[in-house]
Coordinates of C-alpha atoms in Angstrom, one line a residue:
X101 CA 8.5 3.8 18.1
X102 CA 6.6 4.9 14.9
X103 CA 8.5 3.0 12.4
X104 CA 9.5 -0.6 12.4
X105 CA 11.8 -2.8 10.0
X106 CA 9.8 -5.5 9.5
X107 CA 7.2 -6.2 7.5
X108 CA 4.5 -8.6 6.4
X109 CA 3.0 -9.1 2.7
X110 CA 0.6 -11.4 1.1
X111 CA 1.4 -13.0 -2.4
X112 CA -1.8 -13.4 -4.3
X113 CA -2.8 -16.4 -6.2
X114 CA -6.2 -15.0 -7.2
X115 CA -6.5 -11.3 -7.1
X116 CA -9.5 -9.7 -8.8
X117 CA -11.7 -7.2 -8.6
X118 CA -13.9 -7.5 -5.4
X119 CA -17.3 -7.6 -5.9
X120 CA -18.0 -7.2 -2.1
X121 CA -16.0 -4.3 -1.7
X122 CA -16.6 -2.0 -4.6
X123 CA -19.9 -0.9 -3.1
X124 CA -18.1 1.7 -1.3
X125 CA -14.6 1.8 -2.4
X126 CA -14.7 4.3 -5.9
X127 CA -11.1 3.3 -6.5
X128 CA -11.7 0.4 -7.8
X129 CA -12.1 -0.2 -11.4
X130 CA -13.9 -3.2 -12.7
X131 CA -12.5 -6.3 -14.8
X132 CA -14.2 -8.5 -16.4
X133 CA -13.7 -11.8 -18.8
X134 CA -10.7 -13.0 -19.9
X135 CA -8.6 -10.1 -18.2
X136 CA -8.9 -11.5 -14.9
X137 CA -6.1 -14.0 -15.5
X138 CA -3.9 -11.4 -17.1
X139 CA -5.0 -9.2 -14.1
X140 CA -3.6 -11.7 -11.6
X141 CA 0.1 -12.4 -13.5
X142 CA 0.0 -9.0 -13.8
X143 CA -0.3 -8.7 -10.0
X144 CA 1.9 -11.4 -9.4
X145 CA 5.0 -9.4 -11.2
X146 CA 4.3 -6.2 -9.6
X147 CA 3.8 -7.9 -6.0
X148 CA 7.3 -9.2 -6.5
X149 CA 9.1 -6.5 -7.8
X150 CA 7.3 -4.5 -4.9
X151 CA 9.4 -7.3 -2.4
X152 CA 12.8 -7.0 -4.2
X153 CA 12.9 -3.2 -3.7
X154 CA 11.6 -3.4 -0.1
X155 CA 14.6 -6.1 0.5
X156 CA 17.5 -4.2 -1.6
X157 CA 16.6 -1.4 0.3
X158 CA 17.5 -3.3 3.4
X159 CA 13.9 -3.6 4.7
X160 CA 13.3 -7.2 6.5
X161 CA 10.1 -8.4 4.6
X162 CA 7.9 -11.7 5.0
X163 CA 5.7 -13.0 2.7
X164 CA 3.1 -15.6 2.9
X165 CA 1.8 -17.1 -0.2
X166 CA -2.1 -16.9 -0.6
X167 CA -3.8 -20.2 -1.1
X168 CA -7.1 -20.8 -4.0
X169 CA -9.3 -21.3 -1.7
X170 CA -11.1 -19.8 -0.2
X171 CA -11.2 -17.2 -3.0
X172 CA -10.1 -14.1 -1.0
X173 CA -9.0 -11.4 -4.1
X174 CA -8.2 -8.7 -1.4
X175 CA -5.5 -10.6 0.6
X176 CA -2.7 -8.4 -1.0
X177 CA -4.2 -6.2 1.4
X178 CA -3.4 -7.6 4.8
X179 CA -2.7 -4.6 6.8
X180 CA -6.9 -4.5 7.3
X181 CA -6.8 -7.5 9.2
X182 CA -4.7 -7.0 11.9
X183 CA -2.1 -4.9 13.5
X184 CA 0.7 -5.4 15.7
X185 CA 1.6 -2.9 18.9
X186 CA 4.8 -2.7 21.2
X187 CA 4.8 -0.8 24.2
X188 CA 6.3 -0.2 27.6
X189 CA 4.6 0.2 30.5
X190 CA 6.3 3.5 32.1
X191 CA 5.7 2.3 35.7
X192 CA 7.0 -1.2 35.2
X193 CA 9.4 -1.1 32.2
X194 CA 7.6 -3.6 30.8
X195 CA 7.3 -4.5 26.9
X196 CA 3.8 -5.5 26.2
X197 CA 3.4 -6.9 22.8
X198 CA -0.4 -6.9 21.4
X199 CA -1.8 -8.0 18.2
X200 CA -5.5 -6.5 17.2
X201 CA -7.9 -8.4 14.9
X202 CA -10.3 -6.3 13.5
X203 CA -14.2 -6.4 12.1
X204 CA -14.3 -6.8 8.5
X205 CA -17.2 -5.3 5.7
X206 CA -16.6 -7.8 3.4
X207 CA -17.5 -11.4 3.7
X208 CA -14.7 -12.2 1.8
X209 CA -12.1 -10.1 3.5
X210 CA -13.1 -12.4 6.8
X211 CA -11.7 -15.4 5.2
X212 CA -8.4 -13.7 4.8
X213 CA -7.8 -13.2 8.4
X214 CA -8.7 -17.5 9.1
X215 CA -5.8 -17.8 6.5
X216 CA -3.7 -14.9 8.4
X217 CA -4.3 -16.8 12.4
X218 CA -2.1 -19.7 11.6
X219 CA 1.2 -17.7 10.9
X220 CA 0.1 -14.9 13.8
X221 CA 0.2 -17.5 16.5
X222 CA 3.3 -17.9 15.9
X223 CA 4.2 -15.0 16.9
X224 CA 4.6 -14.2 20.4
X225 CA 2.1 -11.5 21.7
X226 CA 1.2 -10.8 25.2
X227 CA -2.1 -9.9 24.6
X228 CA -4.7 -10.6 22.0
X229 CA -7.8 -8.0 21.3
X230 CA -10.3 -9.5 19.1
X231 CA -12.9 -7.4 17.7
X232 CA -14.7 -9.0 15.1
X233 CA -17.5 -9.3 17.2
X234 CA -19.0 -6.1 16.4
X235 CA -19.8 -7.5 12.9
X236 CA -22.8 -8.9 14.5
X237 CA -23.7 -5.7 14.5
X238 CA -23.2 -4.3 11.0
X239 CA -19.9 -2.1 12.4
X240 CA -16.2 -2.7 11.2
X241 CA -13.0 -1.3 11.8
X242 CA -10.4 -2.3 9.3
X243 CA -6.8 -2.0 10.5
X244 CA -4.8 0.9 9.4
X245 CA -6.7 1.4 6.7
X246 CA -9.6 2.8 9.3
X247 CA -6.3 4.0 11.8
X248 CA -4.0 6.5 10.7
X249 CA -1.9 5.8 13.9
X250 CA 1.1 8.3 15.8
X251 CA 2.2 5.3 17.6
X252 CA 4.9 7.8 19.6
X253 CA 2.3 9.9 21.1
X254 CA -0.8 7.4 21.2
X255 CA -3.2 9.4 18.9
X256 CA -5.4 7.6 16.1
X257 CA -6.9 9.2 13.5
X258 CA -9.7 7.9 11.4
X259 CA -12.6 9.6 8.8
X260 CA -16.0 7.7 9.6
X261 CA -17.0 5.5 6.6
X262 CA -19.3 1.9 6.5
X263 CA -15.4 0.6 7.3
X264 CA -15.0 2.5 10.1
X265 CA -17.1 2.8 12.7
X266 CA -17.3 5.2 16.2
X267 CA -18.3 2.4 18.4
X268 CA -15.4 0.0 17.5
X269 CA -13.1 3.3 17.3
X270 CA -14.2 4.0 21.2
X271 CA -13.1 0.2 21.9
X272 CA -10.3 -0.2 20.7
X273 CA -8.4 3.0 22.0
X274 CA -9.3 1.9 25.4
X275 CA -7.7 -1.1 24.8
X276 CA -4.5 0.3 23.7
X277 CA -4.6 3.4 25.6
X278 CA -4.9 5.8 22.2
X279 CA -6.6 9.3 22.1
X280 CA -8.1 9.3 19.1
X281 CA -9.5 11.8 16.3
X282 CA -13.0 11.5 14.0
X283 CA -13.8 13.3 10.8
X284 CA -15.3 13.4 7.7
X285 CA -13.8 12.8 4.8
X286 CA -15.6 12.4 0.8
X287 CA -14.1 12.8 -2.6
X288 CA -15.0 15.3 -4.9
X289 CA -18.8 14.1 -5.7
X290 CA -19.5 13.8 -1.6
X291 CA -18.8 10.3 -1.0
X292 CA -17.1 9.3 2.0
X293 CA -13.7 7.9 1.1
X294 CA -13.4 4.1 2.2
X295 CA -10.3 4.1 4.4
X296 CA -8.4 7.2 5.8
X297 CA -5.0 5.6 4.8
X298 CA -6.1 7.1 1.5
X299 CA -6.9 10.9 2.6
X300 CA -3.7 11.0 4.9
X301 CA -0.7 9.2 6.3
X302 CA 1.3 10.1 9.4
X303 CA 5.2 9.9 9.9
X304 CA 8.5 10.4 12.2
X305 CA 8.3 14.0 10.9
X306 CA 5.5 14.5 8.4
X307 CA 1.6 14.3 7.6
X308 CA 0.1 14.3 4.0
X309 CA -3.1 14.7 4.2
X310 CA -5.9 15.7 1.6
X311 CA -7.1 18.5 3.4
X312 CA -9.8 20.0 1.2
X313 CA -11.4 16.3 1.5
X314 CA -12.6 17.1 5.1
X315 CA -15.3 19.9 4.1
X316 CA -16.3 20.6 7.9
X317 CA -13.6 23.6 8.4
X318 CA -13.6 22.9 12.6
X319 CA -12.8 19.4 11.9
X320 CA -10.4 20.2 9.5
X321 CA -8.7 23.0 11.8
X322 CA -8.5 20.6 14.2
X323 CA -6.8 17.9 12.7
X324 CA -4.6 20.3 11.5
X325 CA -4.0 21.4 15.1
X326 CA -3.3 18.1 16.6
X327 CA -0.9 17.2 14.1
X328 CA 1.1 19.9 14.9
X329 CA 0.9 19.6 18.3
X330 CA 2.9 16.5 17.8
X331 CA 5.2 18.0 16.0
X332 CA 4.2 16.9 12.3
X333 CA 5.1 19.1 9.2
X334 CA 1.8 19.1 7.6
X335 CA 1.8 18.8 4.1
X336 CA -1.2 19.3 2.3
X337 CA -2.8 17.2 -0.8
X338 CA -4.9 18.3 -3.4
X339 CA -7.7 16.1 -4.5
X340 CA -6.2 15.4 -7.9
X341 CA -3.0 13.8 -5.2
X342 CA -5.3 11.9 -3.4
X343 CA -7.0 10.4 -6.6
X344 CA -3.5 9.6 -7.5
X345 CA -2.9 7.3 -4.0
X346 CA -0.3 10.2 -2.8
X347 CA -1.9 9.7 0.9
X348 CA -1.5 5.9 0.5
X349 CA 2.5 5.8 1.6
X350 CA 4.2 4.6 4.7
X351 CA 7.5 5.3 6.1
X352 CA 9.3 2.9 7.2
X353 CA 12.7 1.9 8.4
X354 CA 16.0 -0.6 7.3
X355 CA 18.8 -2.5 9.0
X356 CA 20.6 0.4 8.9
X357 CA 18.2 2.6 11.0
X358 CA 17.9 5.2 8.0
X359 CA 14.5 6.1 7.1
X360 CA 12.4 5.3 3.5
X361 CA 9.2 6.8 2.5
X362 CA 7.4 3.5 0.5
X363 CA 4.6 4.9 -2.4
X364 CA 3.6 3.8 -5.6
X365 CA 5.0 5.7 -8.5
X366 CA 1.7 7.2 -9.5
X367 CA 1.9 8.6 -5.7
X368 CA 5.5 10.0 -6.7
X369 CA 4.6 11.6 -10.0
X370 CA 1.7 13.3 -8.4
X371 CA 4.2 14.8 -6.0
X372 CA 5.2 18.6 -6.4
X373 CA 8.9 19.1 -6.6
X374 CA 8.8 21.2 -3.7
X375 CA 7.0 18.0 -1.7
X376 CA 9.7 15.7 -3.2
X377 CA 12.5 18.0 -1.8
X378 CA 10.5 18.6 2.0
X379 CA 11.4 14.9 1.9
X380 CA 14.7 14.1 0.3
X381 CA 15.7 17.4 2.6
X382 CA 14.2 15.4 6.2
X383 CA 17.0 13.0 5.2
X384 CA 14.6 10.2 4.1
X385 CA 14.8 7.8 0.9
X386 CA 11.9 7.5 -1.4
X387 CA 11.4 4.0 -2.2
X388 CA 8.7 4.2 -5.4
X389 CA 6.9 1.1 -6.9
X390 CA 5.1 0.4 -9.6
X391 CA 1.7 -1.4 -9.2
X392 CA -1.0 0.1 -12.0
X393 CA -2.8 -2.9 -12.0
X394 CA -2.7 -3.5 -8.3
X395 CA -4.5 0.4 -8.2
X396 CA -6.8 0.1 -10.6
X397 CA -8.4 -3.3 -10.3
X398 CA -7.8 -3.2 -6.3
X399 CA -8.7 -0.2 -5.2
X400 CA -4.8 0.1 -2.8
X401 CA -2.0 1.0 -3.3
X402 CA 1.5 0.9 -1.4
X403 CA 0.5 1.5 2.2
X404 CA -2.2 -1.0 2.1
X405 CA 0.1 -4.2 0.8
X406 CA 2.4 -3.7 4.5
X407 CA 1.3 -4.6 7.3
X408 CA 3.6 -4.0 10.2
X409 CA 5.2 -6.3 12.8
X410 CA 6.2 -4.5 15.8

Protein backbone atom coordinates (compact mmCIF):
# COMPACT_ATOMS: atom_id res chain seq x y z
CA UNK A 1 0.00 0.00 0.00
CA UNK A 2 1.52 3.42 -0.76
CA UNK A 3 -0.21 5.48 1.76
CA UNK A 4 -0.84 4.78 5.44
CA UNK A 5 -2.94 6.60 8.19
CA UNK A 6 -0.76 6.81 10.68
CA UNK A 7 1.85 8.90 11.49
CA UNK A 8 4.71 9.75 13.74
CA UNK A 9 6.06 13.45 14.67
CA UNK A 10 8.58 14.82 16.95
CA UNK A 11 7.74 17.94 19.24
CA UNK A 12 10.87 20.02 19.61
CA UNK A 13 12.02 21.45 22.72
CA UNK A 14 15.20 23.00 21.23
CA UNK A 15 15.05 23.51 17.50
CA UNK A 16 17.71 25.69 15.92
CA UNK A 17 19.64 26.06 13.20
CA UNK A 18 22.05 23.11 12.69
CA UNK A 19 25.39 23.82 12.52
CA UNK A 20 26.30 20.25 11.38
CA UNK A 21 24.01 20.16 8.75
CA UNK A 22 24.18 23.44 6.91
CA UNK A 23 27.41 22.36 5.17
CA UNK A 24 25.39 20.89 2.53
CA UNK A 25 21.81 21.70 3.01
CA UNK A 26 21.46 25.58 1.16
CA UNK A 27 17.92 25.65 2.57
CA UNK A 28 18.80 26.57 5.58
CA UNK A 29 19.06 30.05 6.80
CA UNK A 30 21.09 30.93 9.78
CA UNK A 31 19.89 32.44 13.27
CA UNK A 32 21.78 33.74 15.49
CA UNK A 33 21.53 35.50 19.23
CA UNK A 34 18.65 36.17 20.89
CA UNK A 35 16.33 34.84 18.03
CA UNK A 36 16.98 31.35 18.82
CA UNK A 37 14.43 31.31 21.67
CA UNK A 38 11.86 33.10 19.63
CA UNK A 39 12.84 30.61 16.77
CA UNK A 40 11.95 27.67 18.99
CA UNK A 41 8.29 29.09 20.36
CA UNK A 42 7.90 29.94 17.10
CA UNK A 43 8.39 26.33 16.09
CA UNK A 44 6.60 25.13 18.86
CA UNK A 45 3.22 26.89 17.53
CA UNK A 46 3.63 25.88 14.11
CA UNK A 47 4.53 22.12 15.05
CA UNK A 48 1.18 22.10 16.86
CA UNK A 49 -1.04 23.70 14.64
CA UNK A 50 0.70 21.33 11.99
CA UNK A 51 -0.86 18.21 14.46
CA UNK A 52 -4.36 19.78 14.86
CA UNK A 53 -4.85 19.92 11.08
CA UNK A 54 -3.38 16.43 10.49
CA UNK A 55 -5.99 15.14 13.34
CA UNK A 56 -9.17 17.24 12.18
CA UNK A 57 -8.53 15.97 9.04
CA UNK A 58 -9.00 12.49 10.45
CA UNK A 59 -5.34 11.49 10.13
CA UNK A 60 -4.15 9.22 13.31
CA UNK A 61 -0.96 11.11 14.43
CA UNK A 62 1.65 10.33 17.34
CA UNK A 63 3.77 12.64 18.83
CA UNK A 64 6.67 12.20 21.00
CA UNK A 65 7.97 15.09 22.87
CA UNK A 66 11.84 15.88 22.39
CA UNK A 67 13.86 16.00 25.49
CA UNK A 68 16.96 19.01 26.28
CA UNK A 69 19.38 16.81 26.11
CA UNK A 70 21.07 15.76 24.14
CA UNK A 71 20.74 18.88 22.12
CA UNK A 72 19.37 17.38 18.83
CA UNK A 73 17.76 20.79 16.86
CA UNK A 74 16.82 18.44 13.82
CA UNK A 75 14.47 16.01 15.60
CA UNK A 76 11.32 17.64 14.08
CA UNK A 77 12.78 15.78 11.30
CA UNK A 78 12.28 12.18 12.21
CA UNK A 79 11.36 10.68 8.94
CA UNK A 80 15.55 10.50 8.37
CA UNK A 81 15.94 8.14 11.01
CA UNK A 82 13.96 5.35 10.19
CA UNK A 83 11.31 3.94 8.21
CA UNK A 84 8.67 1.52 8.59
CA UNK A 85 7.69 -1.38 5.74
CA UNK A 86 4.65 -3.88 5.47
CA UNK A 87 4.66 -6.46 3.05
CA UNK A 88 3.25 -9.86 2.05
CA UNK A 89 5.08 -12.48 0.97
CA UNK A 90 3.16 -13.63 -2.36
CA UNK A 91 4.13 -17.34 -1.84
CA UNK A 92 3.14 -17.52 1.81
CA UNK A 93 0.55 -14.74 2.48
CA UNK A 94 2.59 -13.69 5.00
CA UNK A 95 2.77 -9.93 6.47
CA UNK A 96 6.34 -9.15 7.20
CA UNK A 97 6.62 -6.03 9.18
CA UNK A 98 10.35 -4.32 9.01
CA UNK A 99 11.66 -1.21 10.50
CA UNK A 100 15.01 0.28 8.76
CA UNK A 101 17.55 2.47 10.80
CA UNK A 102 19.57 4.41 8.68
CA UNK A 103 23.38 6.06 8.63
CA UNK A 104 23.28 9.59 9.58
CA UNK A 105 25.79 12.79 8.36
CA UNK A 106 25.33 14.60 11.25
CA UNK A 107 26.71 13.79 14.63
CA UNK A 108 23.88 15.28 16.01
CA UNK A 109 21.15 13.73 13.94
CA UNK A 110 22.63 10.26 15.48
CA UNK A 111 21.48 11.15 18.92
CA UNK A 112 17.99 11.55 17.64
CA UNK A 113 17.55 8.07 16.62
CA UNK A 114 19.00 6.72 20.60
CA UNK A 115 15.96 9.00 21.59
CA UNK A 116 13.72 7.48 18.65
CA UNK A 117 14.81 3.31 19.83
CA UNK A 118 12.84 3.42 23.02
CA UNK A 119 9.30 4.12 21.49
CA UNK A 120 10.27 1.84 18.15
CA UNK A 121 10.67 -1.20 20.23
CA UNK A 122 7.59 -0.99 21.07
CA UNK A 123 6.40 -1.57 18.17
CA UNK A 124 6.11 -4.91 16.79
CA UNK A 125 8.36 -5.53 13.69
CA UNK A 126 9.39 -8.79 12.33
CA UNK A 127 12.54 -7.80 11.18
CA UNK A 128 15.06 -5.18 12.06
CA UNK A 129 17.74 -3.79 9.25
CA UNK A 130 20.32 -1.63 10.84
CA UNK A 131 22.49 0.29 8.82
CA UNK A 132 24.32 2.70 10.62
CA UNK A 133 27.28 0.83 10.25
CA UNK A 134 28.34 2.32 7.03
CA UNK A 135 29.10 5.61 8.98
CA UNK A 136 32.28 4.07 9.70
CA UNK A 137 32.87 4.63 6.56
CA UNK A 138 31.89 8.24 5.76
CA UNK A 139 28.46 6.90 3.73
CA UNK A 140 24.86 7.71 4.96
CA UNK A 141 21.50 7.10 3.78
CA UNK A 142 18.86 9.15 5.46
CA UNK A 143 15.36 7.72 5.36
CA UNK A 144 13.04 9.11 2.94
CA UNK A 145 14.68 12.07 2.66
CA UNK A 146 17.52 9.94 0.62
CA UNK A 147 14.26 7.42 -0.71
CA UNK A 148 11.58 8.65 -2.67
CA UNK A 149 9.79 5.27 -2.31
CA UNK A 150 6.68 3.53 -4.80
CA UNK A 151 6.07 1.27 -2.08
CA UNK A 152 3.17 -0.53 -4.59
CA UNK A 153 5.62 -1.45 -7.18
CA UNK A 154 8.98 -1.69 -5.08
CA UNK A 155 10.95 1.03 -6.90
CA UNK A 156 13.21 3.66 -4.84
CA UNK A 157 14.32 6.63 -6.16
CA UNK A 158 17.20 8.69 -4.79
CA UNK A 159 19.65 11.76 -6.36
CA UNK A 160 23.26 10.95 -4.98
CA UNK A 161 24.33 13.67 -2.44
CA UNK A 162 27.06 13.32 0.87
CA UNK A 163 23.43 12.06 2.42
CA UNK A 164 22.97 9.56 0.19
CA UNK A 165 25.21 7.21 -0.82
CA UNK A 166 25.34 4.20 -3.80
CA UNK A 167 26.77 1.69 -1.48
CA UNK A 168 24.13 1.89 1.28
CA UNK A 169 21.39 2.48 -1.62
CA UNK A 170 22.67 -1.18 -3.11
CA UNK A 171 22.13 -2.60 0.59
CA UNK A 172 19.27 -1.69 1.54
CA UNK A 173 17.15 -2.56 -1.63
CA UNK A 174 18.33 -6.10 -1.24
CA UNK A 175 17.06 -6.07 1.95
CA UNK A 176 13.72 -5.06 1.07
CA UNK A 177 13.55 -6.42 -2.28
CA UNK A 178 13.30 -2.69 -4.07
CA UNK A 179 14.63 -1.87 -7.70
CA UNK A 180 15.93 1.20 -7.32
CA UNK A 181 16.78 4.53 -9.47
CA UNK A 182 20.14 6.99 -9.15
CA UNK A 183 20.52 10.54 -10.38
CA UNK A 184 21.86 13.66 -10.12
CA UNK A 185 20.20 16.35 -8.86
CA UNK A 186 21.80 20.37 -8.01
CA UNK A 187 20.02 23.68 -7.67
CA UNK A 188 20.51 26.43 -9.79
CA UNK A 189 24.33 27.32 -8.87
CA UNK A 190 25.32 23.24 -9.38
CA UNK A 191 25.10 22.08 -6.02
CA UNK A 192 23.69 18.74 -5.31
CA UNK A 193 20.42 19.14 -3.51
CA UNK A 194 20.72 17.43 0.13
CA UNK A 195 17.70 15.03 0.05
CA UNK A 196 15.54 14.04 -2.96
CA UNK A 197 12.33 14.42 -0.87
CA UNK A 198 13.09 18.04 -1.90
CA UNK A 199 13.45 17.66 -5.93
CA UNK A 200 10.39 15.11 -6.10
CA UNK A 201 7.72 13.15 -4.23
CA UNK A 202 5.82 10.09 -5.45
CA UNK A 203 2.08 9.28 -4.89
CA UNK A 204 -1.11 6.82 -5.44
CA UNK A 205 -1.42 8.73 -8.77
CA UNK A 206 1.08 11.52 -9.15
CA UNK A 207 4.97 12.53 -9.23
CA UNK A 208 6.21 16.18 -8.77
CA UNK A 209 9.38 16.37 -9.50
CA UNK A 210 11.85 19.28 -10.39
CA UNK A 211 12.78 18.12 -13.57
CA UNK A 212 15.12 20.68 -14.96
CA UNK A 213 17.20 19.93 -11.53
CA UNK A 214 18.54 16.60 -13.01
CA UNK A 215 20.78 18.30 -15.86
CA UNK A 216 21.91 14.77 -17.36
CA UNK A 217 18.92 14.52 -20.12
CA UNK A 218 19.34 10.30 -20.13
CA UNK A 219 18.86 10.40 -16.50
CA UNK A 220 16.23 12.64 -16.58
CA UNK A 221 14.39 10.68 -19.57
CA UNK A 222 14.61 7.90 -17.59
CA UNK A 223 13.14 8.79 -14.54
CA UNK A 224 10.61 10.19 -16.40
CA UNK A 225 10.11 6.76 -18.03
CA UNK A 226 9.94 4.69 -14.99
CA UNK A 227 7.51 6.82 -13.43
CA UNK A 228 5.21 6.32 -15.98
CA UNK A 229 5.74 2.96 -16.36
CA UNK A 230 4.06 2.82 -13.02
CA UNK A 231 1.43 4.61 -13.89
CA UNK A 232 2.36 8.19 -12.28
CA UNK A 233 1.02 11.45 -13.83
CA UNK A 234 4.18 13.29 -13.86
CA UNK A 235 4.04 16.75 -13.04
CA UNK A 236 6.75 18.82 -13.54
CA UNK A 237 8.41 21.67 -11.04
CA UNK A 238 10.23 24.61 -11.93
CA UNK A 239 13.21 25.52 -9.89
CA UNK A 240 11.54 28.58 -8.46
CA UNK A 241 8.80 25.44 -7.07
CA UNK A 242 11.36 23.54 -5.75
CA UNK A 243 13.05 26.60 -3.85
CA UNK A 244 9.61 27.09 -2.53
CA UNK A 245 9.47 23.20 -0.90
CA UNK A 246 6.64 22.25 -3.63
CA UNK A 247 8.53 18.71 -3.89
CA UNK A 248 8.59 18.41 -0.12
CA UNK A 249 4.64 17.01 0.27
CA UNK A 250 3.36 13.65 1.10
CA UNK A 251 0.08 12.09 0.46
CA UNK A 252 -1.39 10.50 2.88
CA UNK A 253 -4.56 8.82 3.92
CA UNK A 254 -7.53 9.26 6.99
CA UNK A 255 -10.05 7.03 8.81
CA UNK A 256 -12.16 7.46 6.17
CA UNK A 257 -9.87 5.93 3.44
CA UNK A 258 -10.08 9.34 1.32
CA UNK A 259 -6.87 10.64 0.24
CA UNK A 260 -4.96 14.24 1.43
CA UNK A 261 -2.01 15.70 -0.22
CA UNK A 262 -0.02 17.28 3.18
CA UNK A 263 2.47 20.65 2.04
CA UNK A 264 3.38 23.67 3.55
CA UNK A 265 1.55 26.74 2.30
CA UNK A 266 4.63 28.18 0.66
CA UNK A 267 4.52 24.75 -1.35
CA UNK A 268 0.71 25.60 -2.19
CA UNK A 269 1.15 29.17 -3.29
CA UNK A 270 3.94 28.18 -5.53
CA UNK A 271 1.46 25.76 -7.08
CA UNK A 272 0.03 26.75 -10.63
CA UNK A 273 -3.74 26.69 -10.75
CA UNK A 274 -3.76 24.25 -13.31
CA UNK A 275 -1.48 21.90 -10.66
CA UNK A 276 -3.94 22.71 -7.87
CA UNK A 277 -6.85 21.52 -10.09
CA UNK A 278 -4.72 18.02 -11.50
CA UNK A 279 -5.17 17.46 -7.80
CA UNK A 280 -8.44 18.67 -6.40
CA UNK A 281 -9.72 16.82 -9.95
CA UNK A 282 -7.74 13.09 -8.77
CA UNK A 283 -10.29 13.47 -5.88
CA UNK A 284 -7.68 14.30 -3.24
CA UNK A 285 -7.77 17.04 -0.26
CA UNK A 286 -5.00 19.44 0.06
CA UNK A 287 -4.12 19.75 3.61
CA UNK A 288 -1.72 23.15 3.65
CA UNK A 289 0.32 24.22 6.75
CA UNK A 290 2.04 26.97 7.67
CA UNK A 291 5.68 26.50 8.99
CA UNK A 292 7.92 29.75 7.74
CA UNK A 293 10.06 29.40 10.49
CA UNK A 294 10.34 25.61 10.50
CA UNK A 295 11.61 26.36 6.48
CA UNK A 296 13.81 28.88 6.94
CA UNK A 297 15.78 28.09 10.01
CA UNK A 298 15.42 24.15 9.32
CA UNK A 299 16.06 23.65 6.06
CA UNK A 300 12.35 21.01 5.74
CA UNK A 301 9.36 21.39 5.25
CA UNK A 302 6.05 19.27 5.42
CA UNK A 303 7.19 15.87 4.17
CA UNK A 304 10.19 15.81 6.30
CA UNK A 305 8.21 16.41 9.92
CA UNK A 306 6.12 12.63 9.05
CA UNK A 307 7.51 9.85 9.32
CA UNK A 308 5.34 6.91 8.51
CA UNK A 309 4.19 3.78 10.45
CA UNK A 310 3.17 1.10 8.31
Amino acid sequence: MQTTDHLLMVRPVRFAFNEETAANNAFQQRTEGDEALRIQQQAVEEFDHYVNLLRSAGVNVDVLQDTPEPFTPDSIFPNNCFSTHCDTIEQTGETVRTLVIYPMYAQNRRLERDKLRTLLDTMKFDRVVDLTSWEKEGKYLEGTGSLILDREHHIAYACLSPRTSSEVVREWAEALGYDYFLFDSTDEQGTPVYHTNVVMNVGTRFAFVCMESIADAHQRETLRSLLEEHDKIVVDLTFEQMNRFAGNMLEVRNDLNEKILVMSTTALDSLTPEQENLILQDGMRIVPVDIPVIEKAGGGSARCMIAEIY
